[in-house]
PDB file of C-alpha atoms in Angstrom:
ATOM      1  CA  ALA G   1     -25.573   6.815   6.600  1.00  0.00           C
ATOM      2  CA  ASN G   2     -24.321   3.310   5.881  1.00  0.00           C
ATOM      3  CA  ARG G   3     -26.797   0.481   4.886  1.00  0.00           C
ATOM      4  CA  LEU G   4     -25.807  -3.045   4.345  1.00  0.00           C
ATOM      5  CA  THR G   5     -27.519  -5.974   2.843  1.00  0.00           C
ATOM      6  CA  LYS G   6     -26.805  -9.244   4.993  1.00  0.00           C
ATOM      7  CA  ALA G   7     -27.209 -12.723   4.277  1.00  0.00           C
ATOM      8  CA  LEU G   8     -25.692 -14.839   7.315  1.00  0.00           C
ATOM      9  CA  ASP G   9     -25.791 -18.343   9.314  1.00  0.00           C
ATOM     10  CA  LEU G  10     -24.310 -18.203  12.568  1.00  0.00           C
ATOM     11  CA  THR G  11     -23.099 -22.152  13.634  1.00  0.00           C
ATOM     12  CA  LEU G  12     -23.277 -22.446  18.056  1.00  0.00           C
ATOM     13  CA  ASP G  13     -22.210 -26.405  17.906  1.00  0.00           C
ATOM     14  CA  GLY G  14     -18.405 -26.737  17.174  1.00  0.00           C
ATOM     15  CA  ALA G  15     -15.362 -25.361  19.003  1.00  0.00           C
ATOM     16  CA  ARG G  16     -16.081 -21.354  18.577  1.00  0.00           C
ATOM     17  CA  PRO G  17     -19.067 -19.578  16.661  1.00  0.00           C
ATOM     18  CA  ARG G  18     -19.035 -19.801  12.793  1.00  0.00           C
ATOM     19  CA  LEU G  19     -20.303 -16.682  10.846  1.00  0.00           C
ATOM     20  CA  SER G  20     -20.492 -17.044   7.404  1.00  0.00           C
ATOM     21  CA  GLY G  21     -22.748 -15.877   4.395  1.00  0.00           C
ATOM     22  CA  ASP G  22     -22.330 -12.273   2.353  1.00  0.00           C
ATOM     23  CA  VAL G  23     -22.174  -8.598   3.172  1.00  0.00           C
ATOM     24  CA  SER G  24     -22.882  -5.828   0.044  1.00  0.00           C
ATOM     25  CA  ALA G  25     -23.212  -2.122  -0.026  1.00  0.00           C
ATOM     26  CA  ALA G  26     -24.133   0.559  -2.174  1.00  0.00           C
ATOM     27  CA  SER G  27     -21.297   2.877  -0.672  1.00  0.00           C
ATOM     28  CA  LEU G  28     -19.573   2.598   2.725  1.00  0.00           C
ATOM     29  CA  ASP G  29     -18.215   6.034   4.581  1.00  0.00           C
ATOM     30  CA  LEU G  30     -15.821   4.653   6.903  1.00  0.00           C
ATOM     31  CA  THR G  31     -14.741   8.569   8.407  1.00  0.00           C
ATOM     32  CA  PRO G  32     -16.204   8.056  11.561  1.00  0.00           C
ATOM     33  CA  PHE G  33     -14.227   4.959  12.485  1.00  0.00           C
ATOM     34  CA  THR G  34     -11.409   6.104  11.056  1.00  0.00           C
ATOM     35  CA  GLY G  35     -11.135   9.902  12.106  1.00  0.00           C
ATOM     36  CA  GLY G  36     -11.566  10.891   8.676  1.00  0.00           C
ATOM     37  CA  GLY G  37      -7.858  12.169   8.588  1.00  0.00           C
ATOM     38  CA  GLY G  38      -5.696  12.485   5.437  1.00  0.00           C
ATOM     39  CA  GLY G  39      -2.879  10.135   4.816  1.00  0.00           C
ATOM     40  CA  GLY G  40       0.363  10.091   5.674  1.00  0.00           C
ATOM     41  CA  GLY G  41       2.172   8.524   8.720  1.00  0.00           C
ATOM     42  CA  ALA G  42       4.558   9.519  11.406  1.00  0.00           C
ATOM     43  CA  GLY G  43       7.835  11.676  11.008  1.00  0.00           C
ATOM     44  CA  ALA G  44      10.901  10.967   9.921  1.00  0.00           C
ATOM     45  CA  GLY G  45      12.410   9.119  12.722  1.00  0.00           C
ATOM     46  CA  ALA G  46       9.809   9.590  15.860  1.00  0.00           C
ATOM     47  CA  GLY G  47       9.693   5.680  16.003  1.00  0.00           C
ATOM     48  CA  TRP G  48       6.904   3.154  15.483  1.00  0.00           C
ATOM     49  CA  PRO G  49       4.238   2.500  18.488  1.00  0.00           C
ATOM     50  CA  ARG G  50       5.543   0.221  20.837  1.00  0.00           C
ATOM     51  CA  ASP G  51       1.858  -0.520  22.318  1.00  0.00           C
ATOM     52  CA  THR G  52       1.123  -4.046  22.788  1.00  0.00           C
ATOM     53  CA  ILE G  53      -1.592  -5.304  19.625  1.00  0.00           C
ATOM     54  CA  ASP G  54      -4.059  -7.085  21.262  1.00  0.00           C
ATOM     55  CA  ALA G  55      -5.540  -9.439  18.179  1.00  0.00           C
ATOM     56  CA  SER G  56      -7.518 -11.849  20.777  1.00  0.00           C
ATOM     57  CA  ALA G  57     -10.170 -11.375  18.883  1.00  0.00           C
ATOM     58  CA  LEU G  58      -9.115 -13.290  15.574  1.00  0.00           C
ATOM     59  CA  GLY G  59      -9.471 -16.639  18.593  1.00  0.00           C
ATOM     60  CA  LEU G  60     -13.431 -15.670  19.373  1.00  0.00           C
ATOM     61  CA  MET G  61     -15.181 -17.077  16.075  1.00  0.00           C
ATOM     62  CA  ASP G  62     -14.538 -18.552  12.919  1.00  0.00           C
ATOM     63  CA  THR G  63     -15.495 -16.816   9.780  1.00  0.00           C
ATOM     64  CA  ALA G  64     -16.365 -17.112   6.181  1.00  0.00           C
ATOM     65  CA  LEU G  65     -18.159 -14.282   4.772  1.00  0.00           C
ATOM     66  CA  ALA G  66     -17.590 -12.960   0.928  1.00  0.00           C
ATOM     67  CA  PHE G  67     -18.148  -9.216   0.506  1.00  0.00           C
ATOM     68  CA  SER G  68     -18.584  -6.164  -2.177  1.00  0.00           C
ATOM     69  CA  ALA G  69     -19.631  -2.882  -1.923  1.00  0.00           C
ATOM     70  CA  GLY G  70     -19.606   0.698  -4.060  1.00  0.00           C
ATOM     71  CA  PRO G  71     -17.422   3.784  -3.127  1.00  0.00           C
ATOM     72  CA  VAL G  72     -15.907   3.884  -0.097  1.00  0.00           C
ATOM     73  CA  ARG G  73     -14.455   6.661   2.111  1.00  0.00           C
ATOM     74  CA  THR G  74     -11.791   5.692   4.478  1.00  0.00           C
ATOM     75  CA  GLY G  75     -10.371   8.568   5.285  1.00  0.00           C
ATOM     76  CA  ILE G  76      -7.121   7.790   4.012  1.00  0.00           C
ATOM     77  CA  VAL G  77      -7.426   6.472   0.662  1.00  0.00           C
ATOM     78  CA  ASP G  78     -11.034   6.659  -1.384  1.00  0.00           C
ATOM     79  CA  LEU G  79     -11.659   3.421  -2.933  1.00  0.00           C
ATOM     80  CA  GLU G  80     -13.797   3.296  -5.942  1.00  0.00           C
ATOM     81  CA  ALA G  81     -15.110  -0.333  -5.536  1.00  0.00           C
ATOM     82  CA  MET G  82     -13.825  -3.857  -4.229  1.00  0.00           C
ATOM     83  CA  ARG G  83     -14.955  -6.985  -3.731  1.00  0.00           C
ATOM     84  CA  GLY G  84     -13.820  -9.949  -1.782  1.00  0.00           C
ATOM     85  CA  ALA G  85     -13.837 -12.008   1.608  1.00  0.00           C
ATOM     86  CA  LEU G  86     -12.776 -12.618   4.380  1.00  0.00           C
ATOM     87  CA  ASN G  87     -11.823 -15.976   6.673  1.00  0.00           C
ATOM     88  CA  ILE G  88     -10.339 -16.772  10.169  1.00  0.00           C
ATOM     89  CA  ASP G  89      -9.906 -20.272  10.894  1.00  0.00           C
ATOM     90  CA  ARG G  90      -8.698 -20.748  14.462  1.00  0.00           C
ATOM     91  CA  ALA G  91      -7.303 -17.228  15.097  1.00  0.00           C
ATOM     92  CA  ARG G  92      -5.637 -17.036  11.766  1.00  0.00           C
ATOM     93  CA  GLY G  93      -7.673 -14.497   9.616  1.00  0.00           C
ATOM     94  CA  VAL G  94      -7.184 -13.796   5.531  1.00  0.00           C
ATOM     95  CA  LEU G  95      -8.686 -11.131   3.763  1.00  0.00           C
ATOM     96  CA  ASP G  96      -9.208 -11.869   0.782  1.00  0.00           C
ATOM     97  CA  LEU G  97      -8.953  -8.736  -2.052  1.00  0.00           C
ATOM     98  CA  ARG G  98      -9.686 -10.296  -5.042  1.00  0.00           C
ATOM     99  CA  GLU G  99     -10.713  -6.701  -6.873  1.00  0.00           C
ATOM    100  CA  VAL G 100     -10.735  -3.440  -5.335  1.00  0.00           C
ATOM    101  CA  ARG G 101     -10.912  -0.502  -7.959  1.00  0.00           C
ATOM    102  CA  LEU G 102      -8.740   2.624  -6.866  1.00  0.00           C
ATOM    103  CA  PHE G 103      -7.481   5.851  -8.749  1.00  0.00           C
ATOM    104  CA  ASP G 104      -8.496   3.914 -12.049  1.00  0.00           C
ATOM    105  CA  GLY G 105      -5.801   1.080 -11.253  1.00  0.00           C
ATOM    106  CA  THR G 106      -6.609  -2.088  -9.605  1.00  0.00           C
ATOM    107  CA  LEU G 107      -5.422  -4.149  -6.378  1.00  0.00           C
ATOM    108  CA  ARG G 108      -5.615  -7.851  -6.063  1.00  0.00           C
ATOM    109  CA  GLY G 109      -4.323  -9.909  -3.295  1.00  0.00           C
ATOM    110  CA  GLU G 110      -4.531 -10.884   0.407  1.00  0.00           C
ATOM    111  CA  LEU G 111      -3.291  -9.885   3.697  1.00  0.00           C
ATOM    112  CA  VAL G 112      -2.929 -11.991   6.901  1.00  0.00           C
ATOM    113  CA  ALA G 113      -2.940 -11.971  10.721  1.00  0.00           C
ATOM    114  CA  ASN G 114      -2.065 -15.052  12.435  1.00  0.00           C
ATOM    115  CA  ASN G 115      -1.990 -15.461  16.212  1.00  0.00           C
ATOM    116  CA  ARG G 116      -2.090 -18.665  16.971  1.00  0.00           C
ATOM    117  CA  SER G 117       1.370 -18.914  18.557  1.00  0.00           C
ATOM    118  CA  GLY G 118       1.819 -15.117  19.024  1.00  0.00           C
ATOM    119  CA  LEU G 119       1.171 -12.763  15.867  1.00  0.00           C
ATOM    120  CA  SER G 120       2.129 -12.681  12.328  1.00  0.00           C
ATOM    121  CA  VAL G 121       0.926 -10.698   9.883  1.00  0.00           C
ATOM    122  CA  GLY G 122       1.507 -10.450   6.265  1.00  0.00           C
ATOM    123  CA  GLY G 123       0.569 -10.057   2.162  1.00  0.00           C
ATOM    124  CA  ASN G 124       0.803 -11.082  -1.027  1.00  0.00           C
ATOM    125  CA  LEU G 125      -0.472  -7.656  -3.133  1.00  0.00           C
ATOM    126  CA  ASN G 126      -0.361  -6.602  -6.514  1.00  0.00           C
ATOM    127  CA  ILE G 127      -1.099  -3.101  -7.773  1.00  0.00           C
ATOM    128  CA  SER G 128      -1.509  -2.234 -11.439  1.00  0.00           C
ATOM    129  CA  SER G 129      -2.293   0.756 -13.940  1.00  0.00           C
ATOM    130  CA  VAL G 130      -2.962   3.379 -10.643  1.00  0.00           C
ATOM    131  CA  ALA G 131      -2.851   6.895 -11.751  1.00  0.00           C
ATOM    132  CA  LEU G 132      -0.101   8.396  -9.694  1.00  0.00           C
ATOM    133  CA  LEU G 133      -0.845  11.920  -9.078  1.00  0.00           C
ATOM    134  CA  PRO G 134      -4.792  11.427  -7.521  1.00  0.00           C
ATOM    135  CA  LEU G 135      -3.204   8.838  -5.568  1.00  0.00           C
ATOM    136  CA  LEU G 136       0.438  10.446  -4.276  1.00  0.00           C
ATOM    137  CA  ARG G 137      -2.084  13.930  -3.382  1.00  0.00           C
ATOM    138  CA  GLN G 138      -4.722  11.973  -1.274  1.00  0.00           C
ATOM    139  CA  PHE G 139      -2.505   9.378   0.371  1.00  0.00           C
ATOM    140  CA  ALA G 140       0.245  11.768   0.955  1.00  0.00           C
ATOM    141  CA  GLY G 141       0.152  15.671   0.191  1.00  0.00           C
ATOM    142  CA  PHE G 142       2.381  14.977  -3.026  1.00  0.00           C
ATOM    143  CA  GLU G 143       2.103  16.559  -6.356  1.00  0.00           C
ATOM    144  CA  ARG G 144       4.950  15.868  -7.817  1.00  0.00           C
ATOM    145  CA  LEU G 145       4.755  12.514  -9.660  1.00  0.00           C
ATOM    146  CA  SER G 146       1.880  11.896 -13.440  1.00  0.00           C
ATOM    147  CA  GLY G 147       1.488   9.301 -14.548  1.00  0.00           C
ATOM    148  CA  THR G 148       0.688   5.237 -14.140  1.00  0.00           C
ATOM    149  CA  GLY G 149       2.383   2.964 -12.303  1.00  0.00           C
ATOM    150  CA  GLY G 150       2.499  -0.845 -10.294  1.00  0.00           C
ATOM    151  CA  LEU G 151       3.815  -2.327  -7.481  1.00  0.00           C
ATOM    152  CA  GLU G 152       3.864  -6.107  -6.544  1.00  0.00           C
ATOM    153  CA  LEU G 153       4.752  -6.699  -3.044  1.00  0.00           C
ATOM    154  CA  ARG G 154       5.276 -10.102  -0.610  1.00  0.00           C
ATOM    155  CA  PHE G 155       6.125  -9.513   3.371  1.00  0.00           C
ATOM    156  CA  LEU G 156       5.830 -10.714   6.270  1.00  0.00           C
ATOM    157  CA  GLY G 157       6.242  -9.011  10.011  1.00  0.00           C
ATOM    158  CA  VAL G 158       6.565 -10.968  13.322  1.00  0.00           C
ATOM    159  CA  GLY G 159       5.788  -8.994  16.534  1.00  0.00           C
ATOM    160  CA  ASN G 160       3.470  -7.914  19.232  1.00  0.00           C
ATOM    161  CA  ASN G 161       3.639  -4.505  18.649  1.00  0.00           C
ATOM    162  CA  MET G 162       3.805  -2.711  15.693  1.00  0.00           C
ATOM    163  CA  ASP G 163       7.939  -1.941  16.142  1.00  0.00           C
ATOM    164  CA  ALA G 164       8.402  -5.174  16.344  1.00  0.00           C
ATOM    165  CA  ILE G 165       6.899  -5.816  13.665  1.00  0.00           C
ATOM    166  CA  MET G 166       8.791  -3.345  11.066  1.00  0.00           C
ATOM    167  CA  ARG G 167      11.977  -4.059  12.598  1.00  0.00           C
ATOM    168  CA  SER G 168      11.105  -7.983  11.579  1.00  0.00           C
ATOM    169  CA  LEU G 169       9.933  -7.488   7.757  1.00  0.00           C
ATOM    170  CA  SER G 170      11.095  -9.837   5.356  1.00  0.00           C
ATOM    171  CA  GLY G 171       9.420  -9.908   1.905  1.00  0.00           C
ATOM    172  CA  GLU G 172      10.158  -8.209  -1.613  1.00  0.00           C
ATOM    173  CA  GLY G 173       8.873  -6.875  -4.705  1.00  0.00           C
ATOM    174  CA  ARG G 174       8.978  -4.478  -7.916  1.00  0.00           C
ATOM    175  CA  LEU G 175       7.953  -1.149  -9.012  1.00  0.00           C
ATOM    176  CA  THR G 176       7.059  -0.303 -12.125  1.00  0.00           C
ATOM    177  CA  LEU G 177       5.865   3.432 -13.677  1.00  0.00           C
ATOM    178  CA  GLY G 178       4.733   4.231 -17.529  1.00  0.00           C
ATOM    179  CA  GLN G 179       5.207   6.879 -19.121  1.00  0.00           C
ATOM    180  CA  GLY G 180       4.987  10.165 -17.061  1.00  0.00           C
ATOM    181  CA  GLU G 181       6.003  13.222 -15.851  1.00  0.00           C
ATOM    182  CA  ILE G 182       8.318  14.845 -12.601  1.00  0.00           C
ATOM    183  CA  ILE G 183       6.821  18.156 -12.099  1.00  0.00           C
ATOM    184  CA  GLY G 184       8.421  21.333 -10.803  1.00  0.00           C
ATOM    185  CA  PHE G 185      11.961  20.485 -12.107  1.00  0.00           C
ATOM    186  CA  ASP G 186      13.456  20.135 -15.953  1.00  0.00           C
ATOM    187  CA  LEU G 187      16.468  17.228 -15.081  1.00  0.00           C
ATOM    188  CA  ALA G 188      17.732  17.042 -18.896  1.00  0.00           C
ATOM    189  CA  GLY G 189      17.792  21.269 -19.305  1.00  0.00           C
ATOM    190  CA  MET G 190      19.522  21.866 -16.074  1.00  0.00           C
ATOM    191  CA  LEU G 191      22.183  18.641 -17.315  1.00  0.00           C
ATOM    192  CA  ARG G 192      22.334  19.909 -20.814  1.00  0.00           C
ATOM    193  CA  ASN G 193      22.731  23.348 -19.513  1.00  0.00           C
ATOM    194  CA  LEU G 194      24.748  23.076 -16.581  1.00  0.00           C
ATOM    195  CA  ASP G 195      22.091  25.769 -14.635  1.00  0.00           C
ATOM    196  CA  MET G 196      19.744  25.004 -11.472  1.00  0.00           C
ATOM    197  CA  SER G 197      16.861  27.650 -12.864  1.00  0.00           C
ATOM    198  CA  TYR G 198      15.090  24.750 -14.377  1.00  0.00           C
ATOM    199  CA  MET G 199      12.928  24.384 -12.083  1.00  0.00           C
ATOM    200  CA  GLY G 200       9.145  25.822 -11.025  1.00  0.00           C
ATOM    201  CA  GLU G 201       5.711  24.476 -11.482  1.00  0.00           C
ATOM    202  CA  ARG G 202       6.411  25.131 -15.931  1.00  0.00           C
ATOM    203  CA  ASN G 203       9.765  22.456 -15.522  1.00  0.00           C
ATOM    204  CA  ARG G 204       8.979  19.171 -16.346  1.00  0.00           C
ATOM    205  CA  THR G 205      11.366  15.454 -16.466  1.00  0.00           C
ATOM    206  CA  ILE G 206       9.661  13.864 -18.787  1.00  0.00           C
ATOM    207  CA  PHE G 207      10.423   9.799 -18.586  1.00  0.00           C
ATOM    208  CA  GLN G 208       9.446   6.961 -20.620  1.00  0.00           C
ATOM    209  CA  SER G 209      10.077   4.436 -18.014  1.00  0.00           C
ATOM    210  CA  VAL G 210      10.587   3.683 -14.203  1.00  0.00           C
ATOM    211  CA  ALA G 211      11.117   0.261 -12.665  1.00  0.00           C
ATOM    212  CA  GLY G 212      13.188  -2.126 -10.132  1.00  0.00           C
ATOM    213  CA  SER G 213      12.998  -4.306  -7.482  1.00  0.00           C
ATOM    214  CA  PHE G 214      13.565  -4.832  -4.064  1.00  0.00           C
ATOM    215  CA  SER G 215      13.865  -6.973  -0.952  1.00  0.00           C
ATOM    216  CA  ILE G 216      13.049  -7.346   2.850  1.00  0.00           C
ATOM    217  CA  SER G 217      15.278  -8.207   5.030  1.00  0.00           C
ATOM    218  CA  ASP G 218      15.489  -7.711   8.848  1.00  0.00           C
ATOM    219  CA  GLY G 219      12.996  -4.685   8.048  1.00  0.00           C
ATOM    220  CA  VAL G 220      15.552  -3.071   5.317  1.00  0.00           C
ATOM    221  CA  LEU G 221      14.524  -2.543   2.375  1.00  0.00           C
ATOM    222  CA  SER G 222      17.188  -2.982  -0.745  1.00  0.00           C
ATOM    223  CA  ASN G 223      17.200  -2.025  -3.842  1.00  0.00           C
ATOM    224  CA  GLU G 224      19.833  -1.696  -6.225  1.00  0.00           C
ATOM    225  CA  ASP G 225      18.373  -1.230  -9.988  1.00  0.00           C
ATOM    226  CA  LEU G 226      15.926   1.946  -9.499  1.00  0.00           C
ATOM    227  CA  ALA G 227      16.096   2.785 -13.627  1.00  0.00           C
ATOM    228  CA  MET G 228      14.803   5.695 -15.068  1.00  0.00           C
ATOM    229  CA  ALA G 229      13.897   5.907 -19.206  1.00  0.00           C
ATOM    230  CA  ALA G 230      14.394   9.575 -20.482  1.00  0.00           C
ATOM    231  CA  THR G 231      15.414  11.644 -23.087  1.00  0.00           C
ATOM    232  CA  PRO G 232      17.698  12.454 -23.570  1.00  0.00           C
ATOM    233  CA  ILE G 233      19.469  10.958 -19.682  1.00  0.00           C
ATOM    234  CA  SER G 234      18.951   7.781 -18.148  1.00  0.00           C
ATOM    235  CA  VAL G 235      18.648   7.905 -14.132  1.00  0.00           C
ATOM    236  CA  SER G 236      19.673   5.140 -11.993  1.00  0.00           C
ATOM    237  CA  GLY G 237      19.575   4.570  -7.715  1.00  0.00           C
ATOM    238  CA  ARG G 238      20.272   2.152  -5.636  1.00  0.00           C
ATOM    239  CA  GLY G 239      20.263   2.305  -1.403  1.00  0.00           C
ATOM    240  CA  THR G 240      18.275   0.946   1.362  1.00  0.00           C
ATOM    241  CA  VAL G 241      15.451   2.349   3.235  1.00  0.00           C
ATOM    242  CA  ASP G 242      15.290   1.098   6.962  1.00  0.00           C
ATOM    243  CA  LEU G 243      11.868   0.929   7.639  1.00  0.00           C
ATOM    244  CA  GLY G 244      11.907  -0.280  11.487  1.00  0.00           C
ATOM    245  CA  ALA G 245      14.385   2.638  12.254  1.00  0.00           C
ATOM    246  CA  GLN G 246      12.643   5.476   9.592  1.00  0.00           C
ATOM    247  CA  VAL G 247      16.024   5.762   8.047  1.00  0.00           C
ATOM    248  CA  LEU G 248      16.825   6.631   4.085  1.00  0.00           C
ATOM    249  CA  ASP G 249      20.041   5.755   2.683  1.00  0.00           C
ATOM    250  CA  TYR G 250      19.601   6.150  -0.769  1.00  0.00           C
ATOM    251  CA  ARG G 251      21.085   8.030  -3.855  1.00  0.00           C
ATOM    252  CA  VAL G 252      20.066   8.694  -7.028  1.00  0.00           C
TER     253      VAL G 252
END
């Protein structure tokens, strides 16, 4: 069902074959390759896989490929359009995401996999103006937050399996949400009346903004400045998320 338009050159006179050119598609359905399942990861505390990741394919060929596509179904998250490039040079691959349209917002940045002397993975991503409710519904089955959001993220991990990579993660980032609603309870009503009955689908906690920055070291994400501005209350949060051990220690 997928149709690709290609203009490619393959050269074989170097240390490795080199493939360059352009690939485009009006639309793509990748669900046969991803199992077609929804989002969501392993259950809390289930642990990360420790199977060795074979990244030897990065060393088979160098590439300089530009790509573009219309709607893309991945089985995890649906994209409205995407444009970017894939460059591989001596077992180091860079996926340059020049513009990915998803949930009325935009994702830009790059993802890197380097297998020159052991495997490392990293990225520098910027997500802006994404509609939260459809994103969380599709990706995590969560329907309690509406509004728009953005995320800046820089990360690096090293290891030959997913468990080692997650436990080695380092980086930093910032989360920002614009005006929106938490669906299912009225926090202001609970506090104002000391009454826990302000719950249910008709209740909302309306906020003007949510923002917070974080750092990641040895697989542990730390945040000290989460702040939600909501009339007539304010909410703060701080704590850690041990990404490697899958342990949450956070107080709001």
